[in-house]
Coordinates of C-alpha atoms in Angstrom, one line a residue:
M1 CA -0.1 -0.1 0.0
R2 CA 2.7 2.4 0.9
Y3 CA 4.6 1.7 -2.4
Y4 CA 1.3 2.4 -4.3
L5 CA 0.8 5.6 -2.6
Q6 CA 4.3 6.8 -3.4
R7 CA 4.0 5.8 -7.0
N8 CA 0.7 7.0 -7.7
Y9 CA 0.4 10.2 -5.1
P10 CA 0.7 12.6 -8.1
V11 CA -2.5 11.3 -9.5
I12 CA -4.2 10.9 -6.3
A13 CA -3.4 14.5 -5.1
T14 CA -4.5 15.8 -8.6
L15 CA -7.8 14.1 -8.5
L16 CA -8.4 15.3 -5.1
L17 CA -7.7 18.9 -6.1
L18 CA -9.9 18.4 -9.2
A19 CA -12.8 17.0 -7.0
V20 CA -12.5 20.0 -4.6
L21 CA -12.5 22.6 -7.5
L22 CA -15.4 20.9 -9.1
V23 CA -17.4 21.2 -5.9
I24 CA -16.7 24.9 -5.7
A25 CA -17.6 25.5 -9.4
C26 CA -20.8 23.6 -8.9
R27 CA -21.6 25.6 -5.8
Q28 CA -20.7 28.9 -7.8
V29 CA -23.1 28.2 -10.5
L30 CA -25.9 27.1 -8.2
V31 CA -25.6 30.2 -6.2
Q32 CA -25.8 32.3 -9.4
T33 CA -28.9 30.5 -10.8
G34 CA -31.1 30.2 -7.6
G35 CA -30.2 26.5 -7.1
H36 CA -31.0 25.4 -10.6
F37 CA -27.9 23.8 -12.2
C38 CA -27.3 25.3 -15.8
Y39 CA -24.5 25.0 -18.2
P40 CA -22.6 28.2 -19.3
L41 CA -23.1 27.4 -22.9
D42 CA -26.1 26.8 -25.1
D43 CA -24.2 24.4 -27.3
T44 CA -24.6 21.8 -24.5
F45 CA -28.2 21.6 -25.0
I46 CA -27.6 21.0 -28.8
H47 CA -25.7 17.9 -28.0
M48 CA -28.5 16.9 -25.7
S49 CA -31.3 17.7 -28.0
I50 CA -29.7 15.8 -30.8
A51 CA -28.8 12.9 -28.5
K52 CA -32.4 12.7 -27.1
N53 CA -33.9 12.8 -30.7
F54 CA -31.5 10.1 -32.0
A55 CA -32.2 7.8 -29.0
L56 CA -35.8 8.2 -28.8
H57 CA -36.8 8.7 -32.4
G58 CA -33.8 7.5 -34.4
V59 CA -33.2 11.0 -36.1
W60 CA -30.0 12.9 -35.9
G61 CA -31.0 16.5 -35.5
I62 CA -32.4 19.0 -33.2
N63 CA -35.8 18.2 -34.3
A64 CA -37.4 14.8 -34.2
Q65 CA -38.6 15.3 -37.7
E66 CA -35.5 16.1 -39.7
F67 CA -31.8 15.4 -39.9
S68 CA -29.4 18.0 -39.3
A69 CA -25.8 17.7 -38.5
A70 CA -25.6 20.4 -36.0
S71 CA -23.0 18.7 -33.7
S72 CA -19.5 19.2 -34.2
S73 CA -18.8 16.2 -32.1
P74 CA -20.6 13.2 -33.1
L75 CA -18.7 10.8 -30.9
Y76 CA -19.8 12.9 -27.6
T77 CA -23.3 13.2 -28.9
L78 CA -23.5 9.4 -29.5
I79 CA -22.2 8.9 -25.8
L80 CA -25.0 11.2 -24.5
A81 CA -27.6 9.3 -26.8
T82 CA -26.5 6.0 -25.4
F83 CA -27.5 7.3 -21.7
F84 CA -30.9 8.7 -23.2
K85 CA -31.5 5.4 -24.6
A86 CA -30.8 3.6 -21.2
G87 CA -33.6 5.9 -19.6
V88 CA -31.1 8.5 -18.1
N89 CA -32.5 12.0 -18.7
S90 CA -30.9 14.4 -16.3
I91 CA -29.5 17.8 -16.9
W92 CA -26.5 16.7 -14.8
M93 CA -25.6 13.9 -17.1
P94 CA -23.1 15.7 -19.4
F95 CA -21.4 17.0 -16.2
Y96 CA -20.8 13.6 -14.7
I97 CA -19.7 12.3 -18.1
N98 CA -17.2 15.1 -18.1
V99 CA -16.0 14.1 -14.8
C100 CA -15.1 10.7 -15.8
F101 CA -13.2 11.9 -18.8
A102 CA -11.4 14.6 -16.8
F103 CA -10.2 11.7 -14.5
L104 CA -9.2 9.7 -17.4
L105 CA -7.1 12.6 -18.7
V106 CA -5.3 12.8 -15.5
V107 CA -4.4 9.2 -15.6
M108 CA -3.3 9.3 -19.2
T109 CA -1.2 12.3 -18.7
D110 CA 0.5 10.8 -15.7
K111 CA 1.2 7.5 -18.0
L112 CA 2.9 9.7 -20.7
L113 CA 5.0 11.4 -18.1
Q114 CA 6.1 8.1 -16.5
R115 CA 6.9 6.8 -20.1
F116 CA 9.7 9.5 -20.2
S117 CA 10.8 8.7 -16.6
L118 CA 9.7 12.0 -15.0
P119 CA 10.1 11.6 -11.2
A120 CA 6.9 11.7 -9.1
P121 CA 7.3 15.4 -7.7
V122 CA 7.7 16.8 -11.3
R123 CA 4.7 14.6 -12.4
C124 CA 2.7 16.0 -9.6
I125 CA 3.5 19.6 -10.4
T126 CA 2.7 19.0 -14.0
L127 CA -0.7 17.3 -13.3
L128 CA -1.7 20.1 -10.9
S129 CA -0.6 22.6 -13.4
L130 CA -2.7 21.0 -16.2
V131 CA -5.9 20.8 -14.1
I132 CA -5.6 24.6 -13.0
L133 CA -4.2 26.2 -16.4
V134 CA -6.5 24.3 -18.9
P135 CA -8.6 24.7 -16.7
V136 CA -10.1 21.3 -16.4
P137 CA -12.9 22.3 -13.9
V138 CA -14.3 24.9 -16.2
M139 CA -14.3 22.4 -19.2
V140 CA -16.1 19.8 -16.9
A141 CA -18.7 22.3 -16.0
S142 CA -19.2 23.4 -19.6
G143 CA -20.8 19.9 -20.3
M144 CA -19.3 19.9 -23.6
E145 CA -17.0 17.4 -25.4
H146 CA -13.7 19.0 -24.6
M147 CA -12.6 16.6 -21.8
L148 CA -13.4 13.5 -23.9
H149 CA -11.4 15.3 -26.8
A150 CA -8.5 16.1 -24.4
F151 CA -8.4 12.6 -23.1
L152 CA -8.4 11.1 -26.7
T153 CA -5.8 13.3 -27.9
M154 CA -3.6 12.7 -24.9
W155 CA -3.9 8.9 -25.4
M156 CA -3.1 9.3 -29.0
L157 CA 0.0 11.4 -28.1
Y158 CA 1.0 8.5 -25.7
L159 CA 0.6 5.8 -28.3
S160 CA 2.5 7.8 -30.9
V161 CA 5.6 7.2 -28.8
A162 CA 5.9 3.9 -30.6
F163 CA 6.4 6.0 -33.9
L164 CA 9.3 7.9 -32.7
T165 CA 12.0 5.3 -33.6
P166 CA 12.7 3.5 -36.9
D167 CA 11.9 0.3 -35.1
N168 CA 8.7 -1.4 -36.3
T169 CA 5.9 -1.6 -33.9
T170 CA 3.4 -4.5 -33.4
R171 CA 0.0 -4.8 -35.3
N172 CA -1.9 -4.3 -32.0
Q173 CA -0.1 -0.9 -31.5
V174 CA -0.8 0.2 -35.0
L175 CA -4.5 -0.7 -34.9
L176 CA -5.0 0.9 -31.3
L177 CA -3.3 4.0 -32.4
S178 CA -5.6 4.1 -35.5
L179 CA -8.9 3.5 -33.3
V180 CA -8.0 6.3 -30.9
A181 CA -7.2 8.7 -33.6
G182 CA -10.3 7.9 -35.4
L183 CA -12.3 8.4 -32.3
A184 CA -10.5 11.7 -31.5
I185 CA -11.4 12.9 -35.0
L186 CA -15.1 12.2 -34.2
A187 CA -14.7 14.0 -30.8
R188 CA -13.6 17.0 -32.6
F189 CA -12.4 17.5 -36.1
E190 CA -9.4 19.6 -34.9
S191 CA -7.8 16.2 -33.9
L192 CA -6.8 16.0 -37.8
F193 CA -4.2 18.3 -37.0
L194 CA -2.7 16.1 -34.3
L195 CA -2.9 13.3 -36.7
A196 CA -0.8 15.3 -39.4
G197 CA 1.9 15.5 -36.6
V198 CA 1.7 11.8 -36.0
I199 CA 1.8 11.0 -39.7
L200 CA 4.9 13.3 -40.0
A201 CA 6.6 11.5 -37.3
G202 CA 6.1 8.2 -38.9
I203 CA 7.3 9.5 -42.3
Y204 CA 10.3 11.1 -40.7
N205 CA 11.3 7.5 -39.2
K206 CA 10.6 5.9 -42.6
R207 CA 7.6 4.0 -41.1
W208 CA 5.9 3.9 -44.6
Q209 CA 3.6 1.0 -44.3
Q210 CA 2.4 1.5 -40.7
T211 CA 2.0 5.1 -41.2
S212 CA -0.2 4.5 -44.2
V213 CA -2.4 2.0 -42.2
V214 CA -2.8 4.5 -39.3
L215 CA -3.7 7.3 -41.9
V216 CA -6.3 5.2 -43.8
L217 CA -7.8 3.4 -40.6
S218 CA -8.0 6.8 -38.6
L219 CA -10.1 8.5 -41.3
L220 CA -12.5 5.6 -41.6
P221 CA -14.9 6.8 -38.9
L222 CA -14.9 10.4 -40.3
I223 CA -15.6 8.8 -43.8
V224 CA -18.6 6.7 -42.5
F225 CA -20.0 9.4 -40.6
G226 CA -19.8 11.8 -43.8
Y227 CA -21.3 9.1 -46.0
I228 CA -24.2 8.6 -43.6
S229 CA -24.8 12.5 -43.3
V230 CA -24.7 12.9 -47.2
R231 CA -27.3 10.0 -47.6
H232 CA -29.7 11.8 -45.1
G233 CA -29.5 15.1 -46.9
G234 CA -26.7 16.7 -45.1
Y235 CA -23.0 17.4 -45.9
F236 CA -19.9 15.3 -45.6
L237 CA -18.9 17.4 -42.5
P238 CA -21.3 19.0 -39.8
N239 CA -22.9 22.4 -40.7
S240 CA -21.1 24.2 -37.8
V241 CA -17.6 23.0 -39.4
L242 CA -18.6 23.9 -42.8
L243 CA -20.0 27.2 -42.0
K244 CA -17.1 28.3 -40.0
A245 CA -14.8 27.3 -42.9
S246 CA -16.9 29.0 -45.8
K247 CA -15.0 31.9 -46.1
L248 CA -12.1 30.1 -47.4
A249 CA -14.1 29.1 -50.5
G250 CA -15.1 32.6 -51.7
G251 CA -12.8 32.9 -54.7
P252 CA -9.2 34.3 -55.1
S253 CA -10.0 37.6 -53.3
Q254 CA -11.6 36.1 -50.4
L255 CA -8.9 33.4 -50.1
M256 CA -6.2 36.1 -50.0
S257 CA -8.1 38.0 -47.4
S258 CA -8.3 34.6 -45.2
L259 CA -4.5 34.2 -45.8
Q260 CA -3.9 37.7 -44.4
E261 CA -6.0 36.9 -41.4
I262 CA -4.2 33.7 -40.8
V263 CA -0.7 34.9 -41.2
V264 CA -0.8 38.5 -39.9
Y265 CA -3.5 38.3 -37.4
K266 CA -3.8 34.8 -36.0
L267 CA -0.2 33.6 -36.1
L268 CA 1.6 36.8 -35.2
Y269 CA -0.9 38.5 -32.8
G270 CA -2.7 35.4 -31.6
N271 CA -6.2 36.4 -32.6
N272 CA -8.2 37.8 -35.5
T273 CA -9.7 40.7 -33.5
M274 CA -6.6 42.8 -34.6
V275 CA -8.3 43.0 -37.8
N276 CA -11.0 45.2 -36.5
I277 CA -8.7 48.0 -36.3
F278 CA -9.2 48.3 -40.2
T279 CA -12.5 46.6 -40.7
N280 CA -15.4 45.0 -38.6
K281 CA -15.8 42.3 -41.1
Y282 CA -14.7 39.5 -38.7
Y283 CA -16.1 41.0 -35.6
P284 CA -18.9 38.3 -35.0
E285 CA -16.1 35.5 -35.2
G286 CA -13.3 37.4 -33.4
S287 CA -11.2 35.1 -31.4
S288 CA -10.6 35.9 -27.7
S289 CA -7.2 37.8 -27.5
L290 CA -6.1 36.2 -24.3
S291 CA -6.7 32.6 -25.7
G292 CA -4.9 33.4 -28.9
T293 CA -1.9 35.2 -26.9
T294 CA -1.5 32.0 -24.8
V295 CA -1.5 29.7 -27.7
V296 CA 1.1 31.9 -29.7
R297 CA 3.3 31.8 -26.6
M298 CA 3.2 28.0 -26.8
L299 CA 4.4 28.3 -30.4
L300 CA 7.3 30.2 -29.1
I301 CA 8.2 28.2 -25.9
I302 CA 8.2 24.6 -27.5
P303 CA 10.5 25.4 -30.4
A304 CA 13.0 27.4 -28.0
L305 CA 13.0 24.4 -25.8
I306 CA 13.6 21.9 -28.6
I307 CA 16.6 24.0 -29.8
L308 CA 18.1 24.4 -26.4
L309 CA 17.8 20.8 -25.5
R310 CA 21.1 19.0 -26.6
P311 CA 21.9 15.2 -26.1
D312 CA 25.0 13.8 -24.8
N313 CA 26.5 10.4 -25.1
D314 CA 24.4 8.9 -22.5
N315 CA 20.9 10.1 -23.7
V316 CA 20.9 10.6 -27.4
N317 CA 18.1 8.2 -28.0
T318 CA 15.9 9.7 -25.2
I319 CA 16.5 13.2 -26.3
G320 CA 15.6 12.4 -29.8
K321 CA 12.5 10.8 -28.7
V322 CA 11.5 14.0 -26.6
K323 CA 12.3 16.4 -29.4
Q324 CA 10.1 14.3 -31.8
L325 CA 7.3 13.9 -29.3
A326 CA 7.2 17.8 -28.9
C327 CA 7.0 18.4 -32.5
I328 CA 3.7 16.4 -32.8
P329 CA 1.6 18.8 -30.5
L330 CA 3.8 21.8 -32.0
I331 CA 2.4 20.9 -35.5
N332 CA -1.0 20.6 -34.1
T333 CA -1.0 23.9 -32.3
F334 CA 0.3 25.7 -35.4
L335 CA -2.3 24.1 -37.7
H336 CA -5.1 24.8 -35.1
M337 CA -4.1 28.2 -34.6
A338 CA -3.9 28.9 -38.5
L339 CA -7.1 27.1 -39.5
A340 CA -9.5 27.0 -36.2
A341 CA -10.7 29.2 -33.5
V342 CA -9.8 29.8 -29.9
G343 CA -11.8 31.4 -27.2
W344 CA -15.5 31.1 -26.4
L345 CA -15.2 30.4 -22.7
F346 CA -11.6 29.4 -23.5
R347 CA -12.8 26.0 -24.6
Y348 CA -11.6 25.5 -28.3
E349 CA -7.8 25.5 -27.3
A350 CA -8.3 23.6 -24.1
Y351 CA -7.1 20.3 -25.6
L352 CA -4.2 22.2 -27.1
L353 CA -3.1 23.5 -23.6
A354 CA -3.4 20.0 -22.1
L355 CA -0.9 18.5 -24.7
D356 CA 1.4 21.5 -24.8
I357 CA 1.6 21.5 -20.9
T358 CA 2.7 18.1 -20.9
V359 CA 5.4 18.3 -23.5
V360 CA 6.6 21.5 -22.1
A361 CA 7.0 19.9 -18.6
I362 CA 8.9 17.0 -20.3
L363 CA 11.3 19.3 -22.2
L364 CA 11.8 21.5 -19.1
Y365 CA 12.7 18.4 -16.9
Y366 CA 15.4 17.3 -19.6
Y367 CA 16.7 20.9 -20.0
Y368 CA 16.9 21.1 -16.3
R369 CA 19.0 18.0 -16.2
Q370 CA 21.1 19.3 -18.9
L371 CA 22.0 22.4 -17.0
V372 CA 22.7 20.6 -13.8
R373 CA 25.2 18.2 -15.8
S374 CA 26.7 21.4 -17.4
Q375 CA 27.9 22.6 -13.8
R376 CA 28.0 26.1 -15.0
R377 CA 27.7 28.9 -12.5
Y378 CA 25.2 31.6 -13.6
S379 CA 25.6 35.3 -12.4
P380 CA 22.6 37.0 -10.9
L381 CA 22.0 38.9 -13.9
E382 CA 21.7 36.0 -16.0
K383 CA 19.4 34.3 -13.4
A384 CA 17.2 37.5 -13.4
A385 CA 17.1 37.4 -17.2
G386 CA 16.2 33.7 -17.3
A387 CA 13.4 34.4 -14.6
F388 CA 11.9 37.3 -16.7
L389 CA 11.9 35.2 -19.9
L390 CA 10.2 32.5 -18.1
L391 CA 7.5 34.9 -16.6
F392 CA 7.1 36.5 -19.8
A393 CA 6.7 33.3 -21.7
F394 CA 4.2 31.7 -19.2
A395 CA 2.2 34.8 -17.9
P396 CA -0.8 34.5 -20.1
L397 CA -1.5 31.0 -18.9
P398 CA -2.6 31.8 -15.3
L399 CA -4.6 34.9 -16.5
R400 CA -6.4 32.9 -19.1
A401 CA -7.2 30.4 -16.3
A402 CA -8.1 33.0 -13.9
G403 CA -10.4 34.5 -16.6
A404 CA -12.2 31.1 -17.3
F405 CA -12.8 30.5 -13.4
H406 CA -14.1 34.1 -13.2
N407 CA -16.5 33.8 -16.1
L408 CA -17.9 30.4 -15.4
P409 CA -20.6 31.4 -12.9
A410 CA -21.6 34.6 -14.8
A411 CA -21.9 32.6 -18.0
A412 CA -23.9 30.0 -16.4
R413 CA -26.3 32.7 -15.0
N414 CA -26.5 34.3 -18.4
I415 CA -27.6 31.0 -20.2
Y416 CA -30.0 30.2 -17.3
E417 CA -31.7 33.7 -17.5
Q418 CA -31.8 33.6 -21.2
Q419 CA -31.7 30.4 -23.3
Y420 CA -32.9 28.2 -20.5
Q421 CA -35.9 30.5 -19.8
M422 CA -36.7 30.7 -23.7
G423 CA -36.8 26.8 -23.8
R424 CA -39.1 26.7 -20.6
F425 CA -41.4 29.4 -22.0
L426 CA -41.8 27.4 -25.4
Q427 CA -42.2 24.2 -23.3
T428 CA -45.1 25.7 -21.2
S429 CA -46.7 28.0 -23.7
Y430 CA -46.3 26.3 -27.2
Q431 CA -46.7 22.8 -28.4
H432 CA -45.7 21.4 -31.7
T433 CA -45.1 24.8 -33.3
A434 CA -42.8 26.0 -35.7
V435 CA -40.6 28.6 -34.0
A436 CA -37.6 30.3 -35.7
A437 CA -34.4 31.1 -33.4
N438 CA -30.7 31.6 -33.7
D439 CA -29.7 30.1 -30.4
V440 CA -31.3 26.6 -30.8
G441 CA -29.9 24.4 -27.9
A442 CA -32.2 24.9 -25.0
V443 CA -35.1 25.8 -27.0
S444 CA -35.0 22.6 -29.0
Y445 CA -33.8 20.4 -25.9
L446 CA -36.4 21.5 -23.5
S447 CA -39.6 22.0 -25.7
N448 CA -41.2 19.8 -28.4
N449 CA -41.7 22.5 -31.0
R450 CA -40.2 22.4 -34.4
I451 CA -37.3 24.7 -34.1
L452 CA -36.1 26.4 -37.4
D453 CA -32.5 27.5 -37.0
L454 CA -32.1 30.9 -38.8
W455 CA -28.3 30.7 -38.4
G456 CA -27.9 27.4 -40.1
L457 CA -26.3 25.0 -37.7
G458 CA -29.5 22.9 -37.1
N459 CA -31.1 23.3 -40.4
N460 CA -29.8 22.0 -43.8
A461 CA -31.6 24.4 -45.9
V462 CA -30.5 27.5 -44.2
A463 CA -26.9 26.2 -44.2
A464 CA -27.1 25.4 -48.0
G465 CA -28.4 29.1 -48.3
K466 CA -25.2 30.3 -46.6
L467 CA -22.8 27.9 -48.3
H468 CA -24.1 28.8 -51.8
G469 CA -24.4 32.6 -51.3
Q470 CA -28.1 32.7 -51.2
Y471 CA -28.7 33.9 -47.6
S472 CA -30.5 37.2 -47.5
P473 CA -33.3 38.7 -45.6
Q474 CA -35.5 37.7 -48.7
F475 CA -34.3 34.0 -48.3
L476 CA -35.3 34.0 -44.6
Q477 CA -38.6 35.4 -45.3
R478 CA -39.3 32.8 -47.9
F479 CA -37.9 30.1 -45.5
T480 CA -40.1 31.0 -42.6
G481 CA -43.1 31.3 -44.9
Q482 CA -42.6 28.0 -46.3
E483 CA -42.1 26.3 -43.0
N484 CA -45.2 28.0 -41.6
V485 CA -43.3 29.6 -38.7
K486 CA -45.6 31.3 -36.0
I487 CA -43.1 33.1 -33.8
A488 CA -39.4 34.1 -33.8
V489 CA -37.0 34.3 -30.9
V490 CA -33.9 36.2 -32.1
Y491 CA -31.3 38.8 -31.5
D492 CA -32.1 41.8 -33.3
T493 CA -28.3 42.6 -33.9
W494 CA -27.8 39.2 -35.8
F495 CA -30.3 40.1 -38.7
D496 CA -31.1 42.8 -41.3
S497 CA -33.8 45.2 -40.2
S498 CA -35.5 44.6 -43.6
L499 CA -36.4 41.2 -42.3
L500 CA -37.3 42.1 -38.7
Q501 CA -39.6 45.0 -40.0
Q502 CA -41.8 42.2 -41.8
W503 CA -42.7 40.5 -38.3
K504 CA -44.4 42.0 -35.4
K505 CA -42.2 42.9 -32.5
V506 CA -44.0 41.8 -29.3
A507 CA -41.6 41.9 -26.4
S508 CA -38.0 41.3 -25.2
W509 CA -36.0 40.0 -22.1
K510 CA -32.8 41.7 -21.3
I511 CA -30.2 40.2 -19.1
S512 CA -27.5 42.2 -17.1
N513 CA -23.6 41.5 -17.1
N514 CA -23.6 39.5 -20.1
V515 CA -20.4 37.5 -20.7
I516 CA -21.3 34.6 -23.0
C517 CA -24.7 35.2 -24.9
G518 CA -24.7 36.5 -28.3
G519 CA -26.6 39.5 -27.0
D520 CA -27.8 40.7 -23.7
E521 CA -31.4 41.3 -25.1
V522 CA -33.4 38.6 -27.1
F523 CA -36.6 39.7 -28.9
F524 CA -39.9 37.8 -29.4
Y525 CA -41.6 38.4 -32.8
A526 CA -45.0 37.2 -34.3
V527 CA -44.0 36.1 -37.7
D528 CA -47.7 35.2 -38.3
P529 CA -49.5 38.5 -37.5
A530 CA -52.4 36.5 -36.0
E531 CA -49.9 35.2 -33.4
A532 CA -49.1 38.7 -32.0
R533 CA -51.9 38.8 -29.4
P534 CA -51.6 35.2 -28.2
L535 CA -47.9 35.7 -27.9
Y536 CA -48.2 38.8 -25.9
N537 CA -50.7 37.1 -23.5
K538 CA -48.4 34.0 -23.0
L539 CA -45.3 36.1 -22.3
A540 CA -47.2 38.3 -19.8
A541 CA -48.4 34.9 -18.2
Y542 CA -44.9 33.6 -17.9
K543 CA -43.3 36.8 -16.7
P544 CA -43.7 36.0 -13.0
L545 CA -41.5 32.7 -13.7
L546 CA -38.6 34.7 -14.9
P547 CA -35.6 35.2 -12.8
P548 CA -35.4 38.6 -11.0
G549 CA -32.4 39.6 -13.0
V550 CA -34.4 39.6 -16.3
T551 CA -35.9 43.0 -17.6
V552 CA -39.1 42.5 -19.6
T553 CA -40.1 45.2 -22.3
Y554 CA -43.5 45.0 -24.2
Y555 CA -44.1 46.7 -27.6
P556 CA -47.3 48.0 -28.8
I557 CA -49.0 45.5 -31.3
H558 CA -52.1 47.5 -32.2
L559 CA -54.2 44.7 -33.7

């Protein structure tokens, strides 16, 4: 027992800290929401809505009547659907699933650290840092797929160690790596970037046949999902992925603009909000500055340590493997920063930081050993300079983590006061009605109405309109008319006024201290003029059920 504790106390201590932080996070959320647990993102409810429909009706979509690939994490949605099928229907379900994958992430990270012979104290510091800096409790409380993704990518990195030497690996190792990589891609498609790093490592070590097998088998789950999606009237990739990437397919001028955004803003400054100095074109998609700054620092720290780390006669092979290992998440980080997003409650880059923190810990450990072996005495000035550089390099990490912990309770309150209440209102006041919305998670999960997504994530027709350049106020007006939409619940700032003027504005709900919602005020419209008075009456009846922080405004309907 004593030996077990001595060997595994880094994992035990980290899991205990994680449990304490999760209890604190849940308590903060419950205080902000009046005792009603709620997630800090509407996207969590999108996963739950699709999972519920798939489990109960066999339909992959936010509505039980139609297919729509609104989930950017098919694997996570399938896991949720398994629990729905088993009769588990609790708002806490995604939270508990995330707790399990967070624990697995800690265990898998420790296995990777042990594989490179890091001593227990170093492993403990690394694991504790990972939990705090990712930060894992915030990702768990989000109820999203990010802990599943982080665990699978860490497992993928652990298995890729076998590819870091020219020696052949066993068939089982190749198959397991392929399986985990395929699952990681279905967890989030950014795993393709990590797969690119693994494939390059295999090519570097001239593992031609095994690398080819890993590449082909890893892509099979994605191909199967794409085939099923196309057969059901969707696209090969989920709507959310396609719509975010659509600006790369706008012709030569649009491509040059996108390349400028990638090279000048995202890779140099760490975020594309810098582009707003010159134009507000990308404002709705502006990445979090702090998230981008943190990731860009990793693009500096990892290469610097790779260059500084030098082997001696006793550890040539080990140092070579360490450097190759570090290159895999480095390639992943570079590609993610160039082609994907960061921010939005600091979640998109969470798996990146888990991988990068782990390899930086391994690099720093071997670099420290290198310094000790050199027996060189450093002057106070050199030590001060080194400390300053370390502080400069790592400063954004704790600031980003502090921002995430700080925003979590407020974000959960925002979603509870806005999207959750929208869903409850539709659940209690409307049944089997066509409702247009732009935030479709809670409204589709909590109610049994037919939700028409005006933004395109949950509706193939709108997504096609955006992808083919047909999206306009006239397009949306035709769409809502064809679908017999009765009411709309939208942000005014997201849509052209020429569309909104054709509907009857009935009321609005406004929240305070917004940190996560697409707008602090959501508006209720009667798309069908005959629905204006009933909508007004139903909103007035629901008003006493709203949290005290919601301000209600009614507009004259003059019918």
